mmCIF file of C-alpha atoms and ligand atoms in Angstrom:
data_model
loop_
_atom_site.group_PDB
_atom_site.id
_atom_site.type_symbol
_atom_site.label_atom_id
_atom_site.label_comp_id
_atom_site.label_asym_id
_atom_site.label_seq_id
_atom_site.Cartn_x
_atom_site.Cartn_y
_atom_site.Cartn_z
ATOM 1 C CA MET A 694 121.397 -40.527 50.850
ATOM 2 C CA GLU A 695 125.572 -40.272 49.459
ATOM 3 C CA SER A 696 125.954 -40.667 46.703
ATOM 4 C CA LYS A 697 129.454 -42.497 45.405
ATOM 5 C CA LYS A 698 130.403 -42.111 41.671
ATOM 6 C CA PHE A 699 133.335 -44.294 40.816
ATOM 7 C CA LYS A 700 135.693 -44.276 38.011
ATOM 8 C CA ARG A 701 135.986 -48.114 37.737
ATOM 9 C CA ILE A 702 135.136 -50.757 39.123
ATOM 10 C CA GLY A 703 136.087 -54.721 39.737
ATOM 11 C CA VAL A 704 134.536 -58.060 39.720
ATOM 12 C CA LEU A 705 135.348 -61.466 40.100
ATOM 13 C CA THR A 706 133.725 -64.970 40.651
ATOM 14 C CA SER A 707 135.288 -67.194 43.702
ATOM 15 C CA GLY A 708 135.035 -70.046 44.881
ATOM 16 C CA GLY A 709 133.407 -73.080 43.959
ATOM 17 C CA ASP A 710 131.626 -71.968 40.806
ATOM 18 C CA ALA A 711 127.937 -72.137 40.610
ATOM 19 C CA PRO A 712 125.261 -71.492 37.223
ATOM 20 C CA GLY A 713 124.018 -68.411 36.689
ATOM 21 C CA MET A 714 127.216 -66.497 38.233
ATOM 22 C CA ASN A 715 127.961 -65.415 34.518
ATOM 23 C CA ALA A 716 123.859 -63.595 34.573
ATOM 24 C CA ALA A 717 125.319 -62.097 37.421
ATOM 25 C CA ILE A 718 128.520 -60.305 36.205
ATOM 26 C CA ARG A 719 126.926 -59.751 32.409
ATOM 27 C CA ALA A 720 124.588 -57.813 35.253
ATOM 28 C CA VAL A 721 127.773 -56.544 37.243
ATOM 29 C CA VAL A 722 128.730 -55.219 33.865
ATOM 30 C CA ARG A 723 126.534 -53.418 31.929
ATOM 31 C CA SER A 724 124.900 -52.001 35.236
ATOM 32 C CA ALA A 725 128.679 -50.504 36.075
ATOM 33 C CA ILE A 726 128.581 -49.224 32.520
ATOM 34 C CA TYR A 727 124.871 -47.465 32.860
ATOM 35 C CA HIS A 728 125.526 -45.283 34.990
ATOM 36 C CA GLY A 729 129.032 -44.086 33.261
ATOM 37 C CA ILE A 730 131.440 -46.685 35.470
ATOM 38 C CA GLU A 731 134.494 -48.266 33.926
ATOM 39 C CA PRO A 732 133.891 -53.285 34.236
ATOM 40 C CA VAL A 733 137.487 -54.525 35.527
ATOM 41 C CA GLY A 734 137.070 -58.855 35.567
ATOM 42 C CA ILE A 735 139.749 -60.328 37.323
ATOM 43 C CA MET A 736 140.493 -63.957 36.455
ATOM 44 C CA ARG A 737 140.690 -66.625 39.420
ATOM 45 C CA GLY A 738 138.903 -64.911 41.772
ATOM 46 C CA TYR A 739 141.607 -63.382 44.627
ATOM 47 C CA GLN A 740 143.854 -65.007 43.392
ATOM 48 C CA GLY A 741 143.876 -62.833 40.178
ATOM 49 C CA ILE A 742 144.294 -59.966 42.368
ATOM 50 C CA LEU A 743 147.367 -60.952 43.752
ATOM 51 C CA ASP A 744 148.587 -62.247 39.846
ATOM 52 C CA LYS A 745 147.377 -58.488 38.341
ATOM 53 C CA ARG A 746 145.034 -60.288 36.043
ATOM 54 C CA PHE A 747 142.775 -57.995 34.764
ATOM 55 C CA ILE A 748 141.239 -57.572 31.907
ATOM 56 C CA GLY A 749 138.571 -54.150 30.314
ATOM 57 C CA MET A 750 135.123 -55.504 30.016
ATOM 58 C CA GLN A 751 132.858 -53.755 27.138
ATOM 59 C CA SER A 752 128.983 -53.979 26.860
ATOM 60 C CA HIS A 753 129.574 -56.691 24.285
ATOM 61 C CA SER A 754 132.486 -59.087 26.122
ATOM 62 C CA VAL A 755 129.670 -60.079 28.401
ATOM 63 C CA SER A 756 127.602 -61.405 26.024
ATOM 64 C CA LYS A 757 125.875 -64.875 25.251
ATOM 65 C CA ILE A 758 127.135 -66.215 28.852
ATOM 66 C CA ILE A 759 123.608 -65.562 29.744
ATOM 67 C CA ASN A 760 122.479 -68.843 29.573
ATOM 68 C CA LYS A 761 126.354 -69.949 29.678
ATOM 69 C CA GLY A 762 127.535 -72.710 32.600
ATOM 70 C CA GLY A 763 130.474 -71.451 34.917
ATOM 71 C CA THR A 764 132.012 -68.825 35.292
ATOM 72 C CA MET A 765 134.061 -66.474 32.278
ATOM 73 C CA LEU A 766 136.554 -65.142 34.873
ATOM 74 C CA LYS A 767 137.311 -68.113 36.635
ATOM 75 C CA SER A 768 136.569 -69.000 39.690
ATOM 76 C CA SER A 769 139.856 -70.683 41.708
ATOM 77 C CA ARG A 770 139.968 -71.014 46.729
ATOM 78 C CA CYS A 771 143.394 -69.041 46.457
ATOM 79 C CA PRO A 772 144.717 -69.839 50.598
ATOM 80 C CA GLN A 773 147.303 -67.306 50.897
ATOM 81 C CA PHE A 774 143.762 -64.690 50.509
ATOM 82 C CA LYS A 775 143.812 -65.844 54.700
ATOM 83 C CA GLU A 776 147.037 -64.387 55.681
ATOM 84 C CA ALA A 777 147.056 -60.556 55.983
ATOM 85 C CA GLY A 778 150.098 -59.883 54.117
ATOM 86 C CA THR A 779 148.154 -61.666 51.100
ATOM 87 C CA ARG A 780 145.986 -58.900 51.243
ATOM 88 C CA VAL A 781 148.425 -55.464 51.946
ATOM 89 C CA GLN A 782 149.771 -56.640 48.416
ATOM 90 C CA ALA A 783 146.026 -57.062 47.077
ATOM 91 C CA MET A 784 145.681 -53.946 47.513
ATOM 92 C CA GLU A 785 149.166 -51.831 46.446
ATOM 93 C CA ASN A 786 147.258 -54.254 42.961
ATOM 94 C CA LEU A 787 144.184 -53.152 43.598
ATOM 95 C CA ARG A 788 145.143 -49.801 43.582
ATOM 96 C CA GLU A 789 147.857 -49.403 41.214
ATOM 97 C CA ALA A 790 145.223 -50.792 38.949
ATOM 98 C CA GLY A 791 142.615 -47.842 39.674
ATOM 99 C CA ILE A 792 140.152 -49.853 40.488
ATOM 100 C CA GLU A 793 138.056 -48.153 43.421
ATOM 101 C CA ALA A 794 135.468 -50.729 45.305
ATOM 102 C CA LEU A 795 134.663 -54.862 44.028
ATOM 103 C CA VAL A 796 131.893 -56.843 43.587
ATOM 104 C CA VAL A 797 132.598 -60.393 44.869
ATOM 105 C CA ILE A 798 130.553 -62.752 43.687
ATOM 106 C CA GLY A 799 131.304 -65.997 45.979
ATOM 107 C CA GLY A 800 129.470 -67.938 49.257
ATOM 108 C CA ASP A 801 130.460 -67.085 53.287
ATOM 109 C CA GLY A 802 134.532 -67.755 52.803
ATOM 110 C CA SER A 803 134.849 -65.508 49.663
ATOM 111 C CA PHE A 804 132.821 -62.977 51.647
ATOM 112 C CA ARG A 805 135.492 -63.082 55.036
ATOM 113 C CA GLY A 806 138.034 -62.281 52.267
ATOM 114 C CA ALA A 807 136.299 -59.034 51.342
ATOM 115 C CA ASN A 808 135.269 -58.337 54.302
ATOM 116 C CA ALA A 809 139.006 -58.315 55.715
ATOM 117 C CA LEU A 810 139.096 -55.882 52.185
ATOM 118 C CA TYR A 811 136.711 -53.947 53.657
ATOM 119 C CA GLU A 812 137.790 -53.733 56.750
ATOM 120 C CA GLU A 813 141.718 -52.873 57.328
ATOM 121 C CA PHE A 814 142.160 -50.710 54.299
ATOM 122 C CA ASP A 815 137.816 -49.230 54.174
ATOM 123 C CA PHE A 816 138.022 -50.512 50.539
ATOM 124 C CA PRO A 817 134.314 -50.244 49.108
ATOM 125 C CA VAL A 818 133.808 -54.111 49.083
ATOM 126 C CA VAL A 819 129.950 -55.548 48.106
ATOM 127 C CA GLY A 820 129.480 -58.595 47.925
ATOM 128 C CA VAL A 821 127.329 -61.186 45.330
ATOM 129 C CA PRO A 822 125.798 -64.977 46.468
ATOM 130 C CA GLY A 823 126.403 -67.311 43.888
ATOM 131 C CA THR A 824 126.856 -71.316 45.678
ATOM 132 C CA ILE A 825 124.810 -73.914 45.114
ATOM 133 C CA ASP A 826 125.099 -74.924 48.486
ATOM 134 C CA ASN A 827 121.863 -71.968 49.872
ATOM 135 C CA ASP A 828 123.657 -71.510 52.877
ATOM 136 C CA ILE A 829 124.195 -68.381 52.943
ATOM 137 C CA TYR A 830 122.663 -65.374 55.452
ATOM 138 C CA GLY A 831 120.874 -62.933 54.030
ATOM 139 C CA THR A 832 118.821 -64.689 51.164
ATOM 140 C CA ASP A 833 116.006 -66.609 50.839
ATOM 141 C CA PHE A 834 118.266 -68.336 47.500
ATOM 142 C CA THR A 835 121.850 -68.219 46.144
ATOM 143 C CA ILE A 836 122.364 -67.831 42.632
ATOM 144 C CA GLY A 837 123.249 -71.287 42.080
ATOM 145 C CA PHE A 838 120.670 -73.525 43.702
ATOM 146 C CA ASP A 839 117.781 -73.958 40.889
ATOM 147 C CA THR A 840 119.481 -75.501 38.972
ATOM 148 C CA ALA A 841 121.558 -77.264 41.627
ATOM 149 C CA ILE A 842 118.677 -78.709 41.895
ATOM 150 C CA ASN A 843 117.069 -79.583 39.065
ATOM 151 C CA THR A 844 120.519 -82.005 37.672
ATOM 152 C CA ALA A 845 119.799 -83.131 40.872
ATOM 153 C CA VAL A 846 115.824 -84.330 40.347
ATOM 154 C CA GLU A 847 116.582 -85.128 37.205
ATOM 155 C CA ALA A 848 119.516 -87.689 38.201
ATOM 156 C CA ILE A 849 117.300 -89.353 40.296
ATOM 157 C CA ASP A 850 114.326 -89.084 38.330
ATOM 158 C CA LYS A 851 116.681 -92.071 35.632
ATOM 159 C CA ILE A 852 117.571 -93.406 38.773
ATOM 160 C CA ARG A 853 114.863 -94.098 40.898
ATOM 161 C CA ASP A 854 113.632 -95.961 37.159
ATOM 162 C CA THR A 855 116.722 -98.396 38.208
ATOM 163 C CA ALA A 856 115.844 -98.934 40.771
ATOM 164 C CA ASP A 857 112.810 -99.971 40.416
ATOM 165 C CA SER A 858 112.659 -102.257 37.929
ATOM 166 C CA HIS A 859 115.892 -104.606 39.321
ATOM 167 C CA ASN A 860 114.430 -103.993 43.115
ATOM 168 C CA LEU A 861 117.299 -101.841 44.239
ATOM 169 C CA ILE A 862 117.174 -99.319 47.508
ATOM 170 C CA PHE A 863 119.771 -96.437 46.029
ATOM 171 C CA PHE A 864 121.460 -94.561 48.395
ATOM 172 C CA VAL A 865 122.103 -91.285 46.197
ATOM 173 C CA GLU A 866 124.270 -88.848 47.499
ATOM 174 C CA VAL A 867 124.233 -85.264 47.112
ATOM 175 C CA MET A 868 126.659 -82.177 47.070
ATOM 176 C CA GLY A 869 125.643 -79.159 49.756
ATOM 177 C CA ARG A 870 129.266 -79.399 52.018
ATOM 178 C CA ASP A 871 127.127 -79.369 55.500
ATOM 179 C CA ALA A 872 124.353 -77.713 54.194
ATOM 180 C CA GLY A 873 121.071 -80.396 53.872
ATOM 181 C CA PHE A 874 118.560 -77.197 51.217
ATOM 182 C CA ILE A 875 120.509 -79.799 48.193
ATOM 183 C CA GLY A 876 119.454 -83.022 49.829
ATOM 184 C CA LEU A 877 115.779 -81.369 50.862
ATOM 185 C CA TYR A 878 114.841 -79.810 48.212
ATOM 186 C CA THR A 879 115.499 -82.510 45.510
ATOM 187 C CA GLY A 880 113.860 -85.281 48.707
ATOM 188 C CA ILE A 881 111.063 -83.476 48.221
ATOM 189 C CA ALA A 882 111.166 -83.388 44.586
ATOM 190 C CA THR A 883 111.661 -87.136 43.606
ATOM 191 C CA GLY A 884 109.089 -88.078 46.893
ATOM 192 C CA ALA A 885 112.484 -90.253 47.761
ATOM 193 C CA GLU A 886 111.549 -92.594 50.526
ATOM 194 C CA GLN A 887 114.525 -90.695 53.073
ATOM 195 C CA CYS A 888 116.057 -87.104 53.164
ATOM 196 C CA LEU A 889 119.441 -87.312 55.891
ATOM 197 C CA ILE A 890 120.571 -84.570 56.096
ATOM 198 C CA PRO A 891 123.577 -82.841 58.388
ATOM 199 C CA GLU A 892 120.764 -80.254 60.207
ATOM 200 C CA TYR A 893 119.097 -83.253 61.940
ATOM 201 C CA HIS A 894 120.356 -86.372 63.480
ATOM 202 C CA THR A 895 120.421 -89.269 61.751
ATOM 203 C CA ASP A 896 119.736 -92.968 63.438
ATOM 204 C CA ILE A 897 120.394 -96.452 61.346
ATOM 205 C CA ASP A 898 117.837 -98.455 63.473
ATOM 206 C CA LYS A 899 115.484 -95.849 62.773
ATOM 207 C CA LEU A 900 116.618 -95.764 58.880
ATOM 208 C CA CYS A 901 116.445 -99.820 59.136
ATOM 209 C CA SER A 902 112.237 -99.847 60.562
ATOM 210 C CA TYR A 903 112.021 -97.133 58.324
ATOM 211 C CA LEU A 904 112.605 -99.603 55.459
ATOM 212 C CA THR A 905 111.260 -102.009 56.824
ATOM 213 C CA ASN A 906 107.963 -101.117 58.289
ATOM 214 C CA GLU A 907 104.145 -102.651 57.711
ATOM 215 C CA ARG A 908 103.858 -100.235 55.100
ATOM 216 C CA ARG A 909 106.983 -101.072 52.517
ATOM 217 C CA LYS A 910 107.235 -104.342 53.810
ATOM 218 C CA ASN A 911 106.926 -105.525 49.792
ATOM 219 C CA LYS A 912 109.112 -102.811 48.705
ATOM 220 C CA THR A 913 112.251 -103.771 47.871
ATOM 221 C CA SER A 914 112.984 -100.287 45.987
ATOM 222 C CA GLY A 915 113.393 -97.248 47.228
ATOM 223 C CA ILE A 916 115.638 -93.679 47.009
ATOM 224 C CA ILE A 917 117.781 -92.323 50.200
ATOM 225 C CA VAL A 918 119.029 -89.292 49.438
ATOM 226 C CA VAL A 919 121.857 -88.248 51.680
ATOM 227 C CA ALA A 920 123.557 -84.776 51.340
ATOM 228 C CA GLU A 921 127.293 -83.823 52.222
ATOM 229 C CA GLY A 922 128.340 -83.955 54.891
ATOM 230 C CA GLU A 923 125.554 -86.563 57.342
ATOM 231 C CA ASP A 924 126.178 -86.964 60.616
ATOM 232 C CA ALA A 925 125.386 -90.677 60.095
ATOM 233 C CA GLY A 926 128.501 -90.297 56.798
ATOM 234 C CA SER A 927 128.528 -90.331 53.759
ATOM 235 C CA ALA A 928 126.272 -92.117 51.445
ATOM 236 C CA HIS A 929 128.940 -95.030 51.255
ATOM 237 C CA GLU A 930 129.063 -95.717 54.810
ATOM 238 C CA ILE A 931 125.301 -95.670 55.349
ATOM 239 C CA ALA A 932 124.593 -98.272 53.086
ATOM 240 C CA GLN A 933 127.295 -99.543 54.173
ATOM 241 C CA LYS A 934 125.720 -99.560 58.018
ATOM 242 C CA VAL A 935 121.974 -100.709 55.852
ATOM 243 C CA LYS A 936 123.100 -103.942 54.655
ATOM 244 C CA GLU A 937 125.029 -104.859 58.269
ATOM 245 C CA LYS A 938 121.898 -104.844 59.165
ATOM 246 C CA LEU A 939 119.624 -105.953 56.262
ATOM 247 C CA PRO A 940 121.886 -108.344 54.370
ATOM 248 C CA HIS A 941 118.327 -109.505 52.205
ATOM 249 C CA TYR A 942 118.400 -106.133 50.793
ATOM 250 C CA ASP A 943 120.145 -105.087 47.226
ATOM 251 C CA THR A 944 122.208 -102.364 47.671
ATOM 252 C CA ARG A 945 124.262 -99.082 45.101
ATOM 253 C CA VAL A 946 125.009 -95.786 45.883
ATOM 254 C CA THR A 947 125.707 -92.740 43.744
ATOM 255 C CA THR A 948 127.640 -89.863 44.270
ATOM 256 C CA LEU A 949 126.320 -87.169 41.922
ATOM 257 C CA GLY A 950 129.272 -84.635 42.467
ATOM 258 C CA HIS A 951 130.033 -81.913 40.527
ATOM 259 C CA ILE A 952 127.586 -82.298 37.514
ATOM 260 C CA GLN A 953 126.005 -80.655 40.188
ATOM 261 C CA ARG A 954 127.568 -77.392 39.767
ATOM 262 C CA GLY A 955 128.036 -77.691 35.734
ATOM 263 C CA GLY A 956 125.715 -76.627 32.975
ATOM 264 C CA SER A 957 123.040 -73.866 31.848
ATOM 265 C CA PRO A 958 121.165 -72.057 34.432
ATOM 266 C CA THR A 959 117.407 -72.125 35.078
ATOM 267 C CA CYS A 960 115.741 -69.143 34.487
ATOM 268 C CA ASN A 961 115.718 -68.762 37.877
ATOM 269 C CA ASP A 962 119.168 -68.269 38.758
ATOM 270 C CA ARG A 963 119.201 -66.507 35.396
ATOM 271 C CA VAL A 964 116.939 -63.709 36.556
ATOM 272 C CA LEU A 965 118.642 -63.837 40.724
ATOM 273 C CA ALA A 966 121.868 -63.124 39.131
ATOM 274 C CA SER A 967 120.528 -60.287 37.081
ATOM 275 C CA VAL A 968 118.845 -58.466 40.601
ATOM 276 C CA LEU A 969 121.738 -58.681 42.466
ATOM 277 C CA GLY A 970 124.379 -58.548 39.772
ATOM 278 C CA ASN A 971 122.171 -54.746 39.547
ATOM 279 C CA GLY A 972 121.445 -54.765 44.151
ATOM 280 C CA ALA A 973 125.294 -54.748 43.937
ATOM 281 C CA VAL A 974 126.235 -52.026 41.646
ATOM 282 C CA GLU A 975 123.407 -49.876 43.462
ATOM 283 C CA ALA A 976 124.996 -50.008 46.737
ATOM 284 C CA LEU A 977 128.207 -49.159 45.903
ATOM 285 C CA MET A 978 126.711 -46.777 43.723
ATOM 286 C CA ARG A 979 124.608 -45.205 47.120
ATOM 287 C CA GLY A 980 127.754 -45.675 49.483
ATOM 288 C CA TRP A 981 127.190 -48.909 50.690
ATOM 289 C CA SER A 982 129.847 -51.236 50.742
ATOM 290 C CA GLY A 983 130.462 -54.018 54.078
ATOM 291 C CA VAL A 984 127.678 -55.639 52.452
ATOM 292 C CA MET A 985 126.041 -58.961 50.780
ATOM 293 C CA VAL A 986 123.038 -57.864 48.806
ATOM 294 C CA GLY A 987 120.310 -60.251 48.314
ATOM 295 C CA GLN A 988 116.518 -60.894 48.193
ATOM 296 C CA ILE A 989 114.125 -61.969 51.248
ATOM 297 C CA ASN A 990 110.130 -63.119 49.542
ATOM 298 C CA GLY A 991 110.735 -60.672 47.352
ATOM 299 C CA ASP A 992 112.338 -57.094 48.612
ATOM 300 C CA ILE A 993 116.480 -57.309 47.598
ATOM 301 C CA THR A 994 118.612 -56.673 50.841
ATOM 302 C CA TYR A 995 121.568 -55.731 52.445
ATOM 303 C CA THR A 996 123.249 -57.972 54.908
ATOM 304 C CA PRO A 997 126.553 -56.559 56.086
ATOM 305 C CA PHE A 998 129.509 -59.406 56.035
ATOM 306 C CA ASN A 999 130.350 -59.990 59.402
ATOM 307 C CA GLN A 1000 126.166 -61.718 59.402
ATOM 308 C CA ALA A 1001 126.341 -63.015 56.541
ATOM 309 C CA CYS A 1002 130.043 -64.913 57.243
ATOM 310 C CA THR A 1003 129.128 -66.020 60.899
ATOM 311 C CA LYS A 1004 125.033 -67.004 60.683
ATOM 312 C CA HIS A 1005 124.015 -69.746 58.079
ATOM 313 C CA ASN A 1006 120.666 -70.281 55.989
ATOM 314 C CA GLN A 1007 118.443 -72.460 58.668
ATOM 315 C CA ILE A 1008 116.596 -75.131 56.567
ATOM 316 C CA ASN A 1009 112.700 -74.945 57.099
ATOM 317 C CA LYS A 1010 111.500 -76.932 59.781
ATOM 318 C CA ASN A 1011 108.036 -77.251 57.954
ATOM 319 C CA LEU A 1012 109.424 -78.745 54.832
ATOM 320 C CA TYR A 1013 111.768 -81.591 56.159
ATOM 321 C CA GLU A 1014 108.820 -82.272 58.704
ATOM 322 C CA ILE A 1015 107.219 -82.834 55.648
ATOM 323 C CA ALA A 1016 109.308 -84.740 53.171
ATOM 324 C CA HIS A 1017 108.828 -87.883 56.275
ATOM 325 C CA ILE A 1018 104.923 -87.111 56.715
ATOM 326 C CA LEU A 1019 104.345 -87.117 52.207
ATOM 327 C CA ALA A 1020 107.409 -90.556 52.428
ATOM 328 C CA LEU A 1021 105.285 -92.418 54.537
HETATM 329 P P1 ADP B 613 133.322 -70.320 48.405
HETATM 330 O O1 ADP B 613 133.253 -69.090 48.882
HETATM 331 O O2 ADP B 613 132.555 -70.777 48.280
HETATM 332 O O3 ADP B 613 132.831 -70.611 50.638
HETATM 333 P P2 ADP B 613 135.929 -70.570 49.951
HETATM 334 O O4 ADP B 613 135.607 -71.069 51.709
HETATM 335 O O5 ADP B 613 137.342 -71.769 49.046
HETATM 336 O O6 ADP B 613 134.903 -70.242 48.625
HETATM 337 O O7 ADP B 613 136.356 -69.759 49.548
HETATM 338 C C1 ADP B 613 137.477 -68.888 48.948
HETATM 339 C C2 ADP B 613 138.612 -68.326 48.731
HETATM 340 O O8 ADP B 613 138.260 -67.233 49.790
HETATM 341 C C3 ADP B 613 139.571 -68.646 49.849
HETATM 342 O O9 ADP B 613 140.114 -69.935 49.013
HETATM 343 C C4 ADP B 613 140.107 -67.441 50.182
HETATM 344 O O10 ADP B 613 140.739 -67.001 48.516
HETATM 345 C C5 ADP B 613 138.853 -66.755 50.983
HETATM 346 N N1 ADP B 613 138.829 -66.904 51.789
HETATM 347 C C6 ADP B 613 138.298 -67.974 52.639
HETATM 348 N N2 ADP B 613 138.332 -67.769 54.315
HETATM 349 C C7 ADP B 613 139.042 -66.439 54.562
HETATM 350 C C8 ADP B 613 138.828 -65.770 55.892
HETATM 351 N N3 ADP B 613 138.466 -66.129 56.881
HETATM 352 N N4 ADP B 613 140.046 -64.640 55.924
HETATM 353 C C9 ADP B 613 140.546 -63.772 54.272
HETATM 354 N N5 ADP B 613 140.210 -64.587 52.118
HETATM 355 C C10 ADP B 613 138.598 -65.731 52.429
HETATM 356 O O1 F6P B 614 130.944 -74.882 47.757
HETATM 357 C C1 F6P B 614 129.756 -75.647 47.105
HETATM 358 C C2 F6P B 614 130.592 -77.020 46.751
HETATM 359 O O2 F6P B 614 130.302 -78.124 45.097
HETATM 360 C C3 F6P B 614 129.324 -78.096 47.970
HETATM 361 O O3 F6P B 614 129.034 -77.969 47.567
HETATM 362 C C4 F6P B 614 131.338 -79.177 48.021
HETATM 363 O O4 F6P B 614 131.389 -79.186 49.055
HETATM 364 C C5 F6P B 614 132.331 -78.663 47.857
HETATM 365 O O5 F6P B 614 131.594 -77.804 46.759
HETATM 366 C C6 F6P B 614 133.436 -79.635 46.478
HETATM 367 O O6 F6P B 614 134.378 -78.545 46.597
HETATM 368 P P1 F6P B 614 135.016 -78.907 45.728
HETATM 369 O O7 F6P B 614 135.191 -78.898 43.730
HETATM 370 O O8 F6P B 614 136.798 -78.827 45.809
HETATM 371 O O9 F6P B 614 135.467 -80.815 45.068
#
C-alpha cells in the first residue's frame, strides 16, 4: 500500500453547520499532528480559500471544543465555487499557502466542490460527512444527526404536554431539506400520531380519516411530525388543509427550525466525529483521495465522491412501517 507524507494539510467546514463539526476538526488536527503533518484551519469554508483565511493549528488550538456546537472554523455557502474559474484561483491560493491536501467537513454540496478540486487538479481531498440531515450515501449516520434528533425529541415532548392539556393537534415541522430521517426518527421517538416525510406520499384525506378513526375518535390531541420537503406542503399548509376538512379540531403549528442545528453534540456524535476525522487523515496518509470517510455497521468505509454526491442514504422501509404500526 502506498504511504504518502504531506507537510501541510488544510481542514474546512462547509455548508450548514452541524453539532460535532468541532469534534471532527479536533480529530483532524490532532491526527495530523500525530503523523507529523502541519494542520491549517481554513475559515468559512471554500470562501476562506478564496480570501486566503488560513490559520496555523496546534494541538491546543482545538482544546475544549469537543463539547461545543457550531464550528470554530465557521462555515459558509460559497456559490461562486461552482464556477471553474473560481476553483483555479482557489487552487493557486492553496498552493501558495503550501497546503498539499484538504479535509472537507460538510454535506453532499460541499463534496461536489471537493470532488471538483480532486478531478480538475488531481488535488488530494477527503470528505467527512457533517450534516444534521443524515442524507449522505456511504455512511449509516452523519455527524450532527444524533444531536439534532435529540434536540427535536426534547422539544416535541414539551409540545406534547400542551397538546394534551388543551386538546390540540400540533403539526411540528422538523428540518431535513428533502430527506425524512429527522422526521422519522423523532416521530417514532415521541410516539407521534403520524410522521409525514418526503420519501412517502401524503394523502390528506387518509390523514383526516386516521385522525377521526374509531380508536382515536375521542382523542382531540395529537402530534403530527412534518418533515421539511414533504410533498403535501409545509406544516402550515398541511394544518390548513386538515382544518378545512376537520374544522372542529383545534390545530397549532410549530416549526422547530435552527434549534436543531445547534447545541452541544451528543456522545454518539462526538465519537463518530472523532473516528471519521481520524479516518480522513489516515486515508490521506494511505494516498487515498476523492473519497468520503463513513461508518457502516461499525466499520470505517471510504466511498468515492461521485457516489457520495449522487446517491442518497435510503430511509429504512421497515422503520417507516413500524412508525405506522405503533401509531395505531
Ligand atoms: P451542504 O454541503 O451542507 O450540502 P451546500 O449544498 O450549500 O451545503 O454546499 C456547500 C458549498 O459547497 C456551496 O456553497 C459551494 O461552495 C460548494 N458546492 C456545492 N455544490 C457545488 C458544485 N456543484 N461545484 C462546486 N462547489 C459546490
Ligand atoms: O442541511 C441542513 C439544513 O439545516 C437543512 O435541514 C435545511 O433545509 C437547511 O439546512 C436550512 O438552511 P439555511 O440555514 O441556509 O436556511
